[in-house]
Amino acid sequence: MADSFDFKKEYKDLYLPKTTPQFIEIPTMKFVQVEGQGNPNIPGGEYQKAVQILYSVSFTIKMSPKSDFVIPDYFTYIVPPLEGLWTLPEKPDNNIIDKDKLKWISMIRQPEFVDEDIFSQVCEIIRRKKPEIDISKARFVEFSEGLCVQCMHIGSYDDEPATIKKVYEFVEENGYELDFSDERKHHEIYLSDPRKTKVENCKTVLRFPVRRK
């Protein structure tokens, strides 16, 4: 049996950056997304429901060979990590962020063989088998980020401002500036499961859109 394709290992430049900031051109990729607002830490809240939707879609696709759902060009793979686009203050400071007002787009990358038709079929399967999941909130997109700067953050999510400050200084020192917009946002990729990993060892990719001054 062939080894499962692992996006993290095959695309180390995207998922395993150094702990020092680096510029990178991000290719167009396919995602399933759910958009919402609110504190991501609330048990059973909107964010956690969004994550449930994303994994329901992703694992329905991944496990399709064990059902009668045939996907052309399917290959065995590991579901990529959870990611998030966040609307945050433009610069980190000592103010406490009101997490109830956070706006986010939670998402999981999909293999190239997934398209709008496959996504629609998966949503219909979930509607039949898991009616308690509001699959209407999910959407399939091709997402382009372009030129970005990224850095690995190791530790608590609450300690991210120190890493963000380091990244922002790197951008300024190298003649670039941040390029946030409605489409280009603060981007995080969650490589660790906080339920199974000590907080000081959690790894998160922090990525920000940039442009030359």
XYZ file of C-alpha atoms in Angstrom:
213
model
C 0.000 0.000 0.000
C 1.350 3.392 -0.982
C 2.316 5.856 1.729
C -0.206 8.594 2.435
C 0.625 11.945 0.874
C 1.523 14.377 3.668
C 1.144 18.038 2.678
C 3.314 19.175 5.593
C 6.242 17.019 4.485
C 5.828 17.647 0.762
C 5.495 21.420 1.158
C 7.847 22.195 4.016
C 8.263 25.776 2.834
C 4.547 26.367 3.505
C 4.108 24.415 6.731
C 7.495 24.191 8.457
C 9.120 27.636 8.362
C 11.966 28.672 10.633
C 11.495 30.608 13.858
C 13.054 33.597 12.082
C 10.857 35.523 9.593
C 11.137 34.788 5.870
C 9.446 36.094 2.732
C 7.551 33.572 0.613
C 5.317 33.551 -2.467
C 2.210 31.504 -1.659
C 0.602 29.544 -4.529
C -3.132 29.263 -5.150
C -4.624 26.399 -3.124
C -8.053 24.836 -2.623
C -9.836 25.138 0.716
C -13.096 24.483 2.463
C -13.904 27.510 4.628
C -16.378 28.575 7.304
C -16.635 32.237 8.270
C -17.779 33.608 11.615
C -17.188 35.859 14.600
C -16.582 35.348 18.293
C -14.313 33.877 20.929
C -12.739 30.650 19.607
C -12.344 29.294 23.144
C -16.056 29.057 24.003
C -17.015 25.357 24.331
C -19.612 24.529 21.698
C -19.398 28.065 20.326
C -19.534 29.231 16.715
C -15.825 28.664 16.105
C -15.844 25.112 17.430
C -18.928 24.337 15.343
C -17.064 25.678 12.302
C -14.146 23.346 13.000
C -16.574 20.428 13.246
C -18.002 21.333 9.836
C -14.546 21.522 8.269
C -13.437 18.154 9.604
C -16.737 16.554 8.588
C -16.144 17.661 4.997
C -12.451 16.796 5.015
C -12.861 13.299 6.431
C -15.841 12.497 4.229
C -13.547 13.159 1.268
C -10.563 11.347 2.770
C -12.576 8.243 3.667
C -14.484 8.103 0.373
C -12.745 4.866 -0.763
C -14.489 3.064 2.116
C -17.894 4.082 0.727
C -19.632 4.049 -2.641
C -18.592 7.676 -3.233
C -16.077 7.499 -6.080
C -13.788 10.499 -6.599
C -11.794 10.636 -9.850
C -8.007 10.877 -9.421
C -8.275 10.234 -5.683
C -5.035 9.449 -3.826
C -4.397 8.475 -0.213
C -3.421 11.453 1.921
C -3.280 12.908 5.422
C -5.820 15.650 6.079
C -3.882 18.957 6.176
C -3.820 21.086 9.340
C -6.510 23.497 10.442
C -5.872 27.105 9.398
C -7.421 30.453 10.250
C -7.654 33.937 8.778
C -8.158 36.555 11.463
C -9.138 40.214 11.592
C -6.854 41.644 14.280
C -5.452 45.035 15.301
C -2.896 46.184 12.719
C -0.073 46.265 15.243
C 0.381 44.286 18.461
C 0.388 46.255 21.693
C -0.250 45.711 25.361
C -4.013 46.013 25.050
C -6.048 42.883 25.687
C -7.879 41.779 22.528
C -11.626 41.369 22.979
C -11.927 37.827 21.633
C -15.714 38.104 21.417
C -15.222 40.625 18.597
C -12.735 38.573 16.594
C -13.730 37.899 13.004
C -12.326 34.719 11.496
C -12.379 32.382 8.539
C -11.533 28.839 9.584
C -10.356 26.522 6.802
C -8.692 23.255 5.774
C -6.748 22.724 2.566
C -8.090 20.165 0.078
C -6.245 17.983 -2.456
C -6.175 19.066 -6.098
C -8.708 16.421 -7.102
C -11.420 18.206 -5.087
C -13.568 20.614 -7.089
C -16.909 22.383 -6.692
C -18.841 19.327 -7.877
C -17.088 16.986 -5.413
C -17.673 19.499 -2.623
C -21.398 19.707 -3.454
C -21.694 15.915 -3.370
C -19.905 15.791 -0.011
C -22.258 18.413 1.432
C -25.236 16.343 0.320
C -23.792 13.245 1.998
C -23.319 15.160 5.248
C -26.873 16.556 5.081
C -28.192 12.995 4.892
C -25.909 11.364 7.450
C -25.272 14.213 9.900
C -28.296 16.551 9.802
C -27.198 18.119 13.101
C -24.284 19.787 11.234
C -25.147 23.054 9.479
C -23.226 22.291 6.303
C -24.746 25.356 4.597
C -22.056 27.448 6.320
C -19.254 25.697 4.406
C -17.872 26.994 1.113
C -15.305 25.771 -1.372
C -12.734 28.312 -2.605
C -9.490 28.663 -4.490
C -7.464 30.974 -2.273
C -4.507 33.093 -3.388
C -2.282 34.974 -0.951
C 0.685 35.979 -3.084
C 3.712 37.539 -1.404
C 3.810 37.030 2.363
C 6.149 36.889 5.328
C 5.915 33.971 7.733
C 7.486 32.619 10.881
C 7.060 29.652 13.208
C 5.643 30.554 16.625
C 6.295 28.049 19.397
C 4.273 28.351 22.588
C 0.919 29.682 23.746
C -1.410 31.477 21.357
C -1.557 34.272 23.936
C 2.207 34.797 23.497
C 1.941 35.410 19.752
C 2.304 39.239 20.014
C 6.053 38.866 20.702
C 6.527 36.812 17.521
C 4.266 39.146 15.552
C 6.358 42.122 16.695
C 9.513 40.339 15.464
C 7.905 39.706 12.077
C 6.685 43.294 11.710
C 10.173 44.628 12.486
C 11.678 42.260 9.882
C 9.207 43.527 7.271
C 10.075 47.170 8.003
C 13.834 46.568 8.050
C 13.749 44.932 4.628
C 11.857 47.667 2.804
C 8.422 46.035 2.776
C 5.111 46.898 4.367
C 2.082 44.932 5.502
C -0.638 44.579 2.880
C -3.824 43.700 4.739
C -7.151 43.828 2.882
C -10.526 42.090 2.886
C -8.862 39.155 1.100
C -5.364 39.267 2.640
C -5.440 38.771 6.401
C -3.496 37.633 9.454
C -3.089 33.896 8.748
C -2.372 31.106 11.232
C -1.717 27.400 10.580
C -2.132 25.116 13.591
C 0.397 22.284 13.486
C -0.208 21.044 17.043
C -3.279 19.659 18.770
C -3.495 21.689 22.009
C -5.401 18.807 23.619
C -2.375 16.535 23.216
C 0.579 18.958 23.235
C 2.078 20.923 26.117
C 1.310 24.577 25.587
C 4.999 25.522 25.508
C 5.537 23.083 22.609
C 2.594 24.081 20.414
C 3.648 25.092 16.887
C 1.757 27.711 14.868
C 2.750 29.163 11.504
C 2.127 32.932 11.464
C 1.780 34.433 7.986
C 1.134 38.013 6.871
C 0.611 39.590 3.412
C 3.278 42.109 2.382
C 4.337 44.321 -0.529
C 7.376 46.380 -1.367
C 7.211 49.995 -0.242
